[in-house]
XYZ file of C-alpha atoms in Angstrom:
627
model
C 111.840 -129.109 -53.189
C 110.865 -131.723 -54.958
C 106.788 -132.222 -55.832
C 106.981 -135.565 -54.157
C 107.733 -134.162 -50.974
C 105.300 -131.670 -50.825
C 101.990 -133.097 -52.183
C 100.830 -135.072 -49.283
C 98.316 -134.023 -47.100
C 99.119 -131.647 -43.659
C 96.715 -132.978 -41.788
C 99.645 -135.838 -41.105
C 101.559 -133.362 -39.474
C 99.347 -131.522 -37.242
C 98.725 -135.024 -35.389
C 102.554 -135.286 -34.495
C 101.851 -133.186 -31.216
C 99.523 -135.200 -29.939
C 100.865 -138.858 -30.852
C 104.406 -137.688 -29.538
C 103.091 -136.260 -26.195
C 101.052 -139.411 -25.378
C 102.094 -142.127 -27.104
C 103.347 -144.714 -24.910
C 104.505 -141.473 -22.368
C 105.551 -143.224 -18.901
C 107.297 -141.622 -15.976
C 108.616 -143.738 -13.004
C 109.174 -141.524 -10.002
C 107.175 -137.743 -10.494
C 103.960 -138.289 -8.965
C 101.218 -136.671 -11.234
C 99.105 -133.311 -10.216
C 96.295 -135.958 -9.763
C 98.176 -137.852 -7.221
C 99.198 -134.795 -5.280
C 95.890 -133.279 -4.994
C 94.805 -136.087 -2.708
C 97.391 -135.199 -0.187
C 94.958 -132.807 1.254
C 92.002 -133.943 3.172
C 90.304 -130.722 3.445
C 89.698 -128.165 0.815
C 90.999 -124.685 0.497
C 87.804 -123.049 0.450
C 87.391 -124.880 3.473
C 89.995 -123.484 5.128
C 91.336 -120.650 3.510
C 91.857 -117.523 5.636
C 89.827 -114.412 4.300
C 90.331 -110.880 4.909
C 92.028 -107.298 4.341
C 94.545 -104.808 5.856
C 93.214 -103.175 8.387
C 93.159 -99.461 8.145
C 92.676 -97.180 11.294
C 91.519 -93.550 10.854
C 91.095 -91.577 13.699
C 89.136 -87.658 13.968
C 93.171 -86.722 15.171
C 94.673 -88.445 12.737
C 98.167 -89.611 13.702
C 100.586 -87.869 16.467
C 103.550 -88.204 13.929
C 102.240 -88.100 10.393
C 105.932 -88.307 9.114
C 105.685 -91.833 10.235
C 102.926 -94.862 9.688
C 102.924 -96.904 12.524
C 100.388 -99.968 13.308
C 101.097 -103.769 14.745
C 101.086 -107.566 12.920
C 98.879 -109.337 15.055
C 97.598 -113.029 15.088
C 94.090 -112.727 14.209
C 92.165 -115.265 16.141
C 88.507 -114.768 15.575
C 89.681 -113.952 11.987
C 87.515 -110.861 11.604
C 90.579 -109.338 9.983
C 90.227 -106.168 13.381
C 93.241 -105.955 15.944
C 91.108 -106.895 19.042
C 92.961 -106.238 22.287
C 93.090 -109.644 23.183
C 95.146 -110.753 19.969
C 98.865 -110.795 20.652
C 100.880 -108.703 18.148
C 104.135 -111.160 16.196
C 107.325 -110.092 16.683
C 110.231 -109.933 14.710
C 108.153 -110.067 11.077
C 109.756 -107.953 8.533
C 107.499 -104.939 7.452
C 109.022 -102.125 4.769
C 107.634 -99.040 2.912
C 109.510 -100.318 -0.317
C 112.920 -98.491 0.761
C 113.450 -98.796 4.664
C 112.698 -102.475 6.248
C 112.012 -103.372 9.815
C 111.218 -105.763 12.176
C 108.333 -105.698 14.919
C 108.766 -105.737 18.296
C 107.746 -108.153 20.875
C 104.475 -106.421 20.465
C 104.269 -106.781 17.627
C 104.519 -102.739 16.457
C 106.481 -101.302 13.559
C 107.667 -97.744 12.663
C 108.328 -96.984 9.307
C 109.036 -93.164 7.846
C 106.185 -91.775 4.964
C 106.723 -90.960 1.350
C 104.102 -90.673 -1.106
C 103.629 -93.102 -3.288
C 105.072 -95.429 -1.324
C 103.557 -99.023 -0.731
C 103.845 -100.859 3.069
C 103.440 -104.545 3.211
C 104.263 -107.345 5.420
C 106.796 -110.333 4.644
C 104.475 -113.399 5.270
C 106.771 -115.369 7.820
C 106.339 -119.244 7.628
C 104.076 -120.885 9.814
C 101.442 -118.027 9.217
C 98.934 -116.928 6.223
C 97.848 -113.476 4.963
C 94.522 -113.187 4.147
C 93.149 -113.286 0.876
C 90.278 -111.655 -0.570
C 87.158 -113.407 -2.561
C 89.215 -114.393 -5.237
C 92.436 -115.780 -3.516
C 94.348 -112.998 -3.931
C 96.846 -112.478 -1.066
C 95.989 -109.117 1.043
C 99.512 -107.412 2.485
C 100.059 -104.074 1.352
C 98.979 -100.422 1.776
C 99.086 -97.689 -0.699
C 99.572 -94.233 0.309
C 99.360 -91.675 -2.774
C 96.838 -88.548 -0.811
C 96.351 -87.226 -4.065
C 95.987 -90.415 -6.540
C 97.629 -91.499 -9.612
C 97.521 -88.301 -12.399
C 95.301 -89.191 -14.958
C 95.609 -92.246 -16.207
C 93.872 -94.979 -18.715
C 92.674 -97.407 -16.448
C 92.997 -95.370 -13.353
C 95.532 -95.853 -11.401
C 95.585 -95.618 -7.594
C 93.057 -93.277 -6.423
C 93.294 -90.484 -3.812
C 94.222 -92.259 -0.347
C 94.203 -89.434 1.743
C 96.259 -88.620 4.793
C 98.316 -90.494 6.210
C 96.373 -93.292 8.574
C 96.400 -93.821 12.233
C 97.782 -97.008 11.980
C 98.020 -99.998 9.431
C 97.423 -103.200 10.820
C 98.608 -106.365 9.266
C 96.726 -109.663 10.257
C 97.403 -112.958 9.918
C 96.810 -116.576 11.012
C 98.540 -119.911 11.770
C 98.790 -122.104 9.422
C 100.412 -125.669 9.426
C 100.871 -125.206 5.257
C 103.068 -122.460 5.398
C 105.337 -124.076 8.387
C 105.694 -127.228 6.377
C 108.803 -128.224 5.132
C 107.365 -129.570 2.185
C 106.292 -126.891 -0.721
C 104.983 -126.816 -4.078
C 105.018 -123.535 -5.144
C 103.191 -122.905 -8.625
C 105.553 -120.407 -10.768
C 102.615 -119.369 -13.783
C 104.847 -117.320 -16.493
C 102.579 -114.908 -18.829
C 98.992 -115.341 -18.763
C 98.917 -112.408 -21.236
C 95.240 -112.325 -22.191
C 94.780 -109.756 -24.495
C 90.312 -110.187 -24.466
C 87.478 -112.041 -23.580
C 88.322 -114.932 -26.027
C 91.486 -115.575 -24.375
C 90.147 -115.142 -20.457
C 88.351 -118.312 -21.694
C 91.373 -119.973 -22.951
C 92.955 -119.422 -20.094
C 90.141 -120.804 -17.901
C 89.548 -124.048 -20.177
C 93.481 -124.454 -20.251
C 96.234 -123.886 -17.233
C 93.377 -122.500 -14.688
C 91.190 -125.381 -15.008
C 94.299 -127.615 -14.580
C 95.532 -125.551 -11.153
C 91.385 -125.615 -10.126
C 92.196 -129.605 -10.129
C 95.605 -129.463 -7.865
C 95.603 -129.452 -4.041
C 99.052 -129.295 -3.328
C 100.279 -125.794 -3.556
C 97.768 -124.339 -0.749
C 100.427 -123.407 0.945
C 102.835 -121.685 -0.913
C 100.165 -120.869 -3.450
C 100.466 -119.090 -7.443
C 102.894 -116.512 -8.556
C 101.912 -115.213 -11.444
C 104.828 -113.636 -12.753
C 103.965 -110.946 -14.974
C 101.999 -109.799 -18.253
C 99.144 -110.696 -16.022
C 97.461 -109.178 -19.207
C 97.915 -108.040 -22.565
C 98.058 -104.040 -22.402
C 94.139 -103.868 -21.398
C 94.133 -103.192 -17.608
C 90.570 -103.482 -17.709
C 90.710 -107.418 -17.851
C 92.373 -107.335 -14.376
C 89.116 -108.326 -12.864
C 88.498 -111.151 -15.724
C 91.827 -112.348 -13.821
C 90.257 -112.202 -10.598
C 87.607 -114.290 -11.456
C 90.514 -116.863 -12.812
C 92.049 -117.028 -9.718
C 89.216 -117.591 -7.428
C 88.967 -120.680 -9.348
C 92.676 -121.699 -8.259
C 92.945 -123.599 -4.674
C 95.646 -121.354 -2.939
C 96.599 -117.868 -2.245
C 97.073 -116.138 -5.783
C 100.170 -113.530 -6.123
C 101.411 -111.160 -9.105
C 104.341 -109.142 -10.390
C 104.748 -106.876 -13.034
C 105.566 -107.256 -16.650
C 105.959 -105.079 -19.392
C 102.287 -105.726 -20.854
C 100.650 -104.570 -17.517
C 102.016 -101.098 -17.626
C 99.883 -97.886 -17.351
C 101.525 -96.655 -20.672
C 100.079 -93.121 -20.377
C 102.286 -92.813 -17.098
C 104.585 -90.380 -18.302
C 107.326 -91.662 -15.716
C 108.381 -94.451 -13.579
C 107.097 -93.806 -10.816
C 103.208 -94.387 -11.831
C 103.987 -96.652 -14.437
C 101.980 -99.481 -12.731
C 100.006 -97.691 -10.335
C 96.816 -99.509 -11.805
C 98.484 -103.176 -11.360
C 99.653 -101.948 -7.557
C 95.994 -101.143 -7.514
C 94.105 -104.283 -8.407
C 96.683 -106.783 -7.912
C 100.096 -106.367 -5.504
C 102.578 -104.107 -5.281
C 105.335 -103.387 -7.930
C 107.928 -105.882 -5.313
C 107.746 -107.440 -1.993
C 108.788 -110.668 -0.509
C 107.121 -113.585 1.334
C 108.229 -117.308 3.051
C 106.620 -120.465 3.282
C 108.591 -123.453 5.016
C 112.237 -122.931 4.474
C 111.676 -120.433 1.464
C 112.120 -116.990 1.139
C 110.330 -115.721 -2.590
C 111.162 -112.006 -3.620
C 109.070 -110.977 -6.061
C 110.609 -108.450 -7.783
C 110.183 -105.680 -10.470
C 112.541 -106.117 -13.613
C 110.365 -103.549 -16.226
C 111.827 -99.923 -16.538
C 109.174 -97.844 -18.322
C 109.401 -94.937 -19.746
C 113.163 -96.005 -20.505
C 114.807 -92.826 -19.888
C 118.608 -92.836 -21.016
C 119.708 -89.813 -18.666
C 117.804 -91.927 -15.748
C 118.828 -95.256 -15.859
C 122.161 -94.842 -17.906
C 123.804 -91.584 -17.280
C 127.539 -93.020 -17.648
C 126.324 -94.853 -20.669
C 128.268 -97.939 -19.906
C 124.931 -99.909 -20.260
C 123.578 -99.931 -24.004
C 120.030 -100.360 -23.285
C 118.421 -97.080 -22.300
C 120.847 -95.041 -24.706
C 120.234 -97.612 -27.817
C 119.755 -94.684 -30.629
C 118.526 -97.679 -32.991
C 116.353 -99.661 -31.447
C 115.011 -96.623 -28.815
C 113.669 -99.169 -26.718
C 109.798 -98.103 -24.905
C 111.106 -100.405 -21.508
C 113.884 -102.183 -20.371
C 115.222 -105.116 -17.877
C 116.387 -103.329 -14.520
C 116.214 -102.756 -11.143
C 115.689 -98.928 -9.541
C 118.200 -97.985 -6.802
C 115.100 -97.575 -4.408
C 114.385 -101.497 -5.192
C 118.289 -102.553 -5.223
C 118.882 -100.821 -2.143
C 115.235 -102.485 -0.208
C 116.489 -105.993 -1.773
C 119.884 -106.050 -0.243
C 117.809 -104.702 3.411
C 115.180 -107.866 3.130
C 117.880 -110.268 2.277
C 120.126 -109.109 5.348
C 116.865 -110.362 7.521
C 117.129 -114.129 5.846
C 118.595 -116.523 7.783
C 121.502 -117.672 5.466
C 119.659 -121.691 5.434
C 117.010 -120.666 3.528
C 116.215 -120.981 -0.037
C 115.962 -118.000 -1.304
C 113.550 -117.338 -4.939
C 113.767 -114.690 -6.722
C 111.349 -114.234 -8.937
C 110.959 -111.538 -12.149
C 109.033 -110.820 -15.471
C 111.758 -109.883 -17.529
C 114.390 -112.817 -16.438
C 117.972 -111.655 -14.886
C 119.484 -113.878 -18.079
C 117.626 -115.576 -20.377
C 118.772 -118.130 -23.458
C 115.750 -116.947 -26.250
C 117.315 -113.042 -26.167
C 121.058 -113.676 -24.973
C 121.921 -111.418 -26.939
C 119.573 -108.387 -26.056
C 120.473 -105.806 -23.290
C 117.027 -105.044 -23.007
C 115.410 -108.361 -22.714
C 117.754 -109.327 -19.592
C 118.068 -106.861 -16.306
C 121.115 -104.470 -16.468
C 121.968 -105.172 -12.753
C 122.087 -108.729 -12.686
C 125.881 -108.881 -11.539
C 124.377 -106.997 -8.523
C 121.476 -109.472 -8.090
C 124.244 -112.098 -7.946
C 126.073 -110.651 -5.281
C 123.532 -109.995 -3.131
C 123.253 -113.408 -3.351
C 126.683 -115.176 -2.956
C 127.034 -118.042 -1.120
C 123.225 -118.637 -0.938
C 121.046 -121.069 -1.920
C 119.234 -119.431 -4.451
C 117.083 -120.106 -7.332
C 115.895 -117.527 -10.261
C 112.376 -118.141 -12.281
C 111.568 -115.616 -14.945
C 108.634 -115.300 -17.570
C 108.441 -112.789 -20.545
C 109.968 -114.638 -23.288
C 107.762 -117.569 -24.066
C 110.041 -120.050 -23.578
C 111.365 -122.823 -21.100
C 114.276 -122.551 -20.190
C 116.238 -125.007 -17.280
C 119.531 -122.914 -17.102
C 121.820 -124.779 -14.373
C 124.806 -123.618 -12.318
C 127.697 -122.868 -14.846
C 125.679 -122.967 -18.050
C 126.973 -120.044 -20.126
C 126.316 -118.336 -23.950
C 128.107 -115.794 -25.481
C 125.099 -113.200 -25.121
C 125.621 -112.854 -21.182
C 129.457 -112.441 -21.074
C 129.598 -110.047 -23.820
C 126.806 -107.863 -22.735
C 127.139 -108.245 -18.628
C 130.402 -109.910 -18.221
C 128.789 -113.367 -16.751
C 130.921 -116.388 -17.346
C 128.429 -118.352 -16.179
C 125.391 -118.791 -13.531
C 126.113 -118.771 -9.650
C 122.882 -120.761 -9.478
C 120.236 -122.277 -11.676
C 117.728 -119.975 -13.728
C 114.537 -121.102 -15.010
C 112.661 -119.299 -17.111
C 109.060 -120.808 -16.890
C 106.965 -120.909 -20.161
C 104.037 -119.111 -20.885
C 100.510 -120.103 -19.537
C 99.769 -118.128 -22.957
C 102.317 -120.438 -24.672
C 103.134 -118.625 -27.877
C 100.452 -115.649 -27.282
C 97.429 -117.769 -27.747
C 98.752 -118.491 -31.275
C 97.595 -121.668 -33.318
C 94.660 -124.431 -34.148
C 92.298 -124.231 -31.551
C 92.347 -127.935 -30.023
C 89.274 -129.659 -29.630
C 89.903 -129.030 -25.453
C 88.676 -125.220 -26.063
C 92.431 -123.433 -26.379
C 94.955 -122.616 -29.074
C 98.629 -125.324 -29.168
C 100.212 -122.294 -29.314
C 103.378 -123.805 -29.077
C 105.993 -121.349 -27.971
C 109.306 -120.026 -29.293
C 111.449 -123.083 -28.339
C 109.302 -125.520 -29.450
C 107.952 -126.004 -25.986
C 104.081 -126.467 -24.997
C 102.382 -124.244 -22.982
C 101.930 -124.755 -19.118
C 103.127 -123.637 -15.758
C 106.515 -124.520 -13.648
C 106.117 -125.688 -10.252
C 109.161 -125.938 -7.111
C 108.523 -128.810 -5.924
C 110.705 -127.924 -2.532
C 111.743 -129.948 0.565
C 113.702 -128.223 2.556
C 115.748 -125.836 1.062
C 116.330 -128.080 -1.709
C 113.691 -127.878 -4.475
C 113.328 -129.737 -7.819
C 111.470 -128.277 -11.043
C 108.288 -129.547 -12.654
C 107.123 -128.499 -15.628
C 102.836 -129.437 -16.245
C 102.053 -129.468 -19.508
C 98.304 -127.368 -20.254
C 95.938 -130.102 -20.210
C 98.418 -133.077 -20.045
C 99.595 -135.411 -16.771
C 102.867 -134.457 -15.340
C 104.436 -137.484 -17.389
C 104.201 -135.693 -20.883
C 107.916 -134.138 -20.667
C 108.716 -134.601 -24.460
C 108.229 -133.936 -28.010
C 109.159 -136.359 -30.671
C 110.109 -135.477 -34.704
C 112.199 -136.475 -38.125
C 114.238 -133.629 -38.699
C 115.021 -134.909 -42.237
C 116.432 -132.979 -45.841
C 113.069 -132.978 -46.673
C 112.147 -131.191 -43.892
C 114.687 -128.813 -44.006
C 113.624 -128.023 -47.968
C 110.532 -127.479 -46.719
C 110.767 -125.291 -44.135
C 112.976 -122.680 -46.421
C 110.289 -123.556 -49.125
C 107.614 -122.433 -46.759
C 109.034 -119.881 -44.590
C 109.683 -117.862 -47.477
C 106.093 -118.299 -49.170
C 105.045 -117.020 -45.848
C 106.718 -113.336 -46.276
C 105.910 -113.312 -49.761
C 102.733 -115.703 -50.681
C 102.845 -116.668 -54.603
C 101.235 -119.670 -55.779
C 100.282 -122.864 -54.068
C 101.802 -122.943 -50.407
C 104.068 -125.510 -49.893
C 103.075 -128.613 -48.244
C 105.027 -130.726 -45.884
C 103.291 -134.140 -46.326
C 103.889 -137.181 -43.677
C 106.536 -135.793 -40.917
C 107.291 -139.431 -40.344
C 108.173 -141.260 -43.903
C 111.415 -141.070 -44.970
C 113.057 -142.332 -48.143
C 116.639 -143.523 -48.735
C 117.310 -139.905 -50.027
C 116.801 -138.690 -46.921
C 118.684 -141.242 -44.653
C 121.722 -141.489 -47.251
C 121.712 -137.114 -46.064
C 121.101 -136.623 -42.340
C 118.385 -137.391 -40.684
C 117.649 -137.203 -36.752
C 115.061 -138.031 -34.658
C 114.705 -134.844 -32.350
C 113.739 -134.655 -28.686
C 112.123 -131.470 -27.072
C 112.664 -132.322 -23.625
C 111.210 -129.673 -21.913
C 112.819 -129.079 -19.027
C 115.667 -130.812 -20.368
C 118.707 -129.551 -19.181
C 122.730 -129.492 -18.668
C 122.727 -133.164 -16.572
C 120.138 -134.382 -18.523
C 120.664 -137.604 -20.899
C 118.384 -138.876 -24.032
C 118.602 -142.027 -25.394
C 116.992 -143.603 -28.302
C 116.335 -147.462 -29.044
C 115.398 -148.797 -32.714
C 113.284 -151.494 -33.002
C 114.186 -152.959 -29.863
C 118.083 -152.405 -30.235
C 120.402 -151.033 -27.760
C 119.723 -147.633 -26.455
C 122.296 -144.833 -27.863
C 122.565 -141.562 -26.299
C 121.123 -138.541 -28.654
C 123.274 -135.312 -28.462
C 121.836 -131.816 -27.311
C 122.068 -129.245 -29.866
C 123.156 -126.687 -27.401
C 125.644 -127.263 -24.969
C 125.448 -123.963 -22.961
C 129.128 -123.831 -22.292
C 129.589 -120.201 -23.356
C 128.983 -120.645 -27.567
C 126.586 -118.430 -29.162
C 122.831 -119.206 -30.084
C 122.645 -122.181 -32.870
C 119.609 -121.059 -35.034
C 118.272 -123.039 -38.623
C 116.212 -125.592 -39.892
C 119.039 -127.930 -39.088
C 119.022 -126.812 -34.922
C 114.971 -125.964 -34.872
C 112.027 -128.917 -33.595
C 110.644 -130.195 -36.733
C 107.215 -131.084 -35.065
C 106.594 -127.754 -33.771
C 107.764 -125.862 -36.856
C 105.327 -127.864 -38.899
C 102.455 -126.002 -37.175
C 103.804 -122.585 -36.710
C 105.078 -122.026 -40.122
C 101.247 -123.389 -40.892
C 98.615 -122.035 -38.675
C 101.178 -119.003 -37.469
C 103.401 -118.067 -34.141
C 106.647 -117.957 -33.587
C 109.552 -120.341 -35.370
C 110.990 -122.934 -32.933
C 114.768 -122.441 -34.427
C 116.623 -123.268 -31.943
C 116.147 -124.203 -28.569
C 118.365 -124.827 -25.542
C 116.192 -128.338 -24.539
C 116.499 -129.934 -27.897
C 118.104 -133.175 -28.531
C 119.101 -135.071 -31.515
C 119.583 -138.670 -33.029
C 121.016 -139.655 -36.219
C 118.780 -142.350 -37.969
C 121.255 -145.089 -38.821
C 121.584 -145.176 -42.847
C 120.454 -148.887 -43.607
C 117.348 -148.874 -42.133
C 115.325 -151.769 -44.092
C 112.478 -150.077 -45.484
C 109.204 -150.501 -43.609
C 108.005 -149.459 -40.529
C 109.935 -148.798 -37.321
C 109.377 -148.154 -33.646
C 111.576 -145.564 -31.648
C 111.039 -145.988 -27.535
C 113.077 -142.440 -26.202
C 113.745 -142.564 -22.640
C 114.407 -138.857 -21.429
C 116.242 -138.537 -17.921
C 116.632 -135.262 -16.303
C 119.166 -134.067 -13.682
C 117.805 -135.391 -10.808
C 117.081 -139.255 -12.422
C 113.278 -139.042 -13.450
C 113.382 -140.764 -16.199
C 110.353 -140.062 -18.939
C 109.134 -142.614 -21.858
C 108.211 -141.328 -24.902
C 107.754 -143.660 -28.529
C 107.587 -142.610 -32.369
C 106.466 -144.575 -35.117
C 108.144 -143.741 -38.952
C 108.358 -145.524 -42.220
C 111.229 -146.075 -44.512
C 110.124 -146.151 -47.977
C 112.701 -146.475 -51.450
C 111.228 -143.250 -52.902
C 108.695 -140.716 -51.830
């Protein structure tokens, strides 16, 4: 690289997030968080229904302790006690994690006892489970008599006998009957300490404490809740009793007990502060299954005895987890799904994603029985959202890489996959922004934030909020130039082996005839750009000219390089560290005409996604002879 192209100052760089995201941003038809949150009149501390389980314990103990039996019952004085006056709900779906039932017109259940088995109650629309002080949803039982072995961060702890009865309460409620959800999908919180609880809370938390419109259907966190340290499970607490709805978890493979020396207390400490391992609930005309995708300990003669699956049995990598399903969990999600009424949408949700783009190609980054999942699911409405690999991904019906055929035989997707960015973006990684939290700008390039369904029906459209930013930043503008590209080799490589002066990028946004007689585009990260989606790009006022997106997703492998990565946010990770945005299945590019006059120009870059929103971004560049 030339020392013309590398002596001007950084500093130019590191303001291309900001200009792109706001610059001249417009959106004509998604209403902003803002607008939503005065939908509601009344507040959901105002109205919010609190409360626990109910667990009866009599001197007898049960007649039949082979079974737990016990009643869902409309609690009207909402004291959270079955009074003999409150009618019990019949026909709501209760399970012990392998059988499921229904109640009867009382309201009762019967379910058979295992230990270690969790019992919870499928929230059926039109009603509300309690939630404790901090909004987190209350509709499960534990029974372990003797507690988790001795664990880290403790684990369950001794429950005793088996109870008289469980009771499961709940309430009407005019949010969950609506037709009209938002349901809040937050990928990866991941806080690994204190520092980072207080990103969290100055970033995506304070944003949800400002929204109003997802009372009903309320947050799913969807795994590494935290970073390895269990003990910051009540730091999360205190995040969610910030958030205006009821809060709900699943697993992911940093909230394991990692002392559990099998499966089967592997997250006895996350059943124990947060949910259980899976479980299902509906709102309107939605059916979410939460579900468990983390194997751990990843035991070969366990999970892969034929060896037809390469995950488990990988004698290079020896992997500590892996992406599946047990048969206990299979077997309960093909019982809860014959109980759906075949209209509904049905979500199913997951840390490690059933098929992701960033690891197509890993077996254990991607859940061994998807193929399964699928089937269970034929000829349903259905919609898949997925955290664990920093990234946002908008995968539609019949998008397709190379990655998922070879490894699981899928041609492409029965139904659209989402995997929904990290709240964590790229693991807190990054300049701290003058808002309080790191840009930590994740693996594709894309900003950090949560994914929302916005759902009417059992139709539903995607929304992705950008961490501190209205819901009309969609976009991220660069110059992918040669100079770029020489620069990023230039600097990647002082990176793993620092010798002399590091090499500097300069201005991001001059380019000189060099550059524009080679090839130089003007990339789009559209973030939840997707197959359906257009981007064109106007000059100086000129015609609009569609820009073309670097990855089809129609069964090729992975394009990765400084030619297929997002120039704007390479220029901070290959500076101020994180991951290296090279390549990205939302990424869109325009080639710069050659005889550009030199000067300054003016790029307006409408962004249109596959349901017509149409987003307005605008970057500014100069043309110069010589750099």
């Amino acid at each position: 690289m030339s020392s013309t192209r590398v002596r001007s100052k950084l500093r130019v760089a590191l303001t291309v997030l900001t200009a792109a995201a706001v610059a001249g941003a417009t959106a004509s038809t998604v209403p902003t968080s803002g607008a939503m949150a005065n939908r509601t009149a009344k507040t959901w501390n105002e109205t919010a229904y609190r409360g626990h389980v109910e667990v009866v314990r009599t001197p007898g103990g049960p007649t039949d302790p082979a079974h737990l039996t016990g009643r869902v019952f409309v609690d009207r004085n909402r004291d959270s006690a079955s009074d003999p006056n409150e009618r019990g709900l019949a026909g709501v779906v209760v399970s012990n994690g392998r059988d499921v039932v229904t109640t009867d017109r009382h309201g009762r259940y019967r379910l058979p006892v295992y230990d270690n088995m969790t019992v919870f109650v499928t929230q059926p629309s039109g009603y509300q489970v309690p939630v404790d002080e901090f909004n987190v949803a209350q509709f499960h039982y534990h029974h372990l008599p003797q507690g988790s072995p001795a664990l880290r961060y403790g684990g369950i702890a001794p429950t005793g006998p088996v109870p008289s009865a469980v009771n499961f309460p709940l309430v009407e409620s005019d949010l969950t009957r609506s037709r009209e959800q938002h349901c809040v999908i937050a990928g990866d919180l991941q806080t690994y300490n204190q520092t980072e609880v207080k990103y969290a809370r100055r970033g995506a938390i304070g944003d949800l404490a400002k929204r109003h419109d997802y009372q009903g259907c309320g947050s799913l966190f969807i795994g590494d809740v935290v970073g390895d340290d269990l003990s910051l499970y009540p730091d999360v607490k205190r995040l969610t009793r910030l958030t205006n709805g009821p809060a709900r978890f699943l697993p992911g493979n940093h909230d394991l007990d990692f002392d559990a020396t099998s499966a089967e207390h592997s997250f006895d400490t996350f059943r124990a502060q947060l949910a259980p391992a899976y479980y299902s609930y509906d709102v309107g005309n939605v059916h979410v299954v939460a579900l468990n995708t983390v194997r751990y300990p990843c035991t070969p003669d366990v999970d892969n005895p034929d060896g037809t699956r390469p995950s488990c049995n990988d004698p290079v990598n020896q992997p500590r987890y892996n992406g599946r399903l047990d048969e206990n969990q299979l077997a309960w999600l093909a019982r809860d799904l014959a109980t759906v009424g075949r209209d509904k949408l049905v979500v199913v949700a997951s840390h490690i994603g059933l098929l992701n783009f960033a690891d197509e190609g890993s077996p254990i980054h991607q859940v061994d029985q998807v193929r399964e999942v699928h089937d269970l699911l034929k000829g349903r409405k259905a919609v898949a959202v997925a955290g664990h690999s920093h990234s946002i991904e908008n995968m539609k019906t019949g998008d397709s890489v190379q990655g998922w055929r070879d490894l699981f035989g899928v041609d492409g997707l029965p139904f659209p996959h989402i995997t929904a960015g990290a709240i964590a973006g790229d693991w807190y990684s990054g300049e701290v922004t003058d808002r309080g939290y790191p840009t930590a700008l994740q693996r594709d390039g894309g900003r950090p934030g949560v994914l929302t369904l916005d759902i009417k029906g059992s139709s539903f459209k995607e929304r992705f909020t950008v961490t501190g930013e209205s819901d009309r930043v969609q976009t991220q503008l660069g110059i992918n130039s040669p100079a770029y590209r020489e620069w990023y080799v230039a600097r990647a490589a002082w990176n793993a082996q620092p010798q002399g002066p590091a090499p500097e990028l300069g201005d991001p946004h001059l380019i000189d005839r060099v550059d524009l007689a080679g090839t130089t585009w003007l990339t789009t990260n559209f973030f939840v750009g997707a197959t359906g989606s257009t981007v064109r790009v106007a000059i100086d006022g000129g015609r609009a000219r569609s820009a073309a997106r670097t990855q089809p997703m129609r069964g090729e492998d992975q394009l990765v390089g400084p030619e297929w990565s997002d120039p704007t946010a390479v220029a901070q990770q290959l500076v101020h560290g994180g991951s290296r945005a090279d390549r990205s299945m939302h990424l869109w590019r325009f080639a710069l005409p050659a005889d550009l006059a030199d000067g300054r120009h003016r790029a307006v870059v409408t962004a249109t996604d596959s349901y017509g929103r149409q987003f307005t971004d605008v970057l500014h560049f100069r043309v110069v002879a010589q750099r």
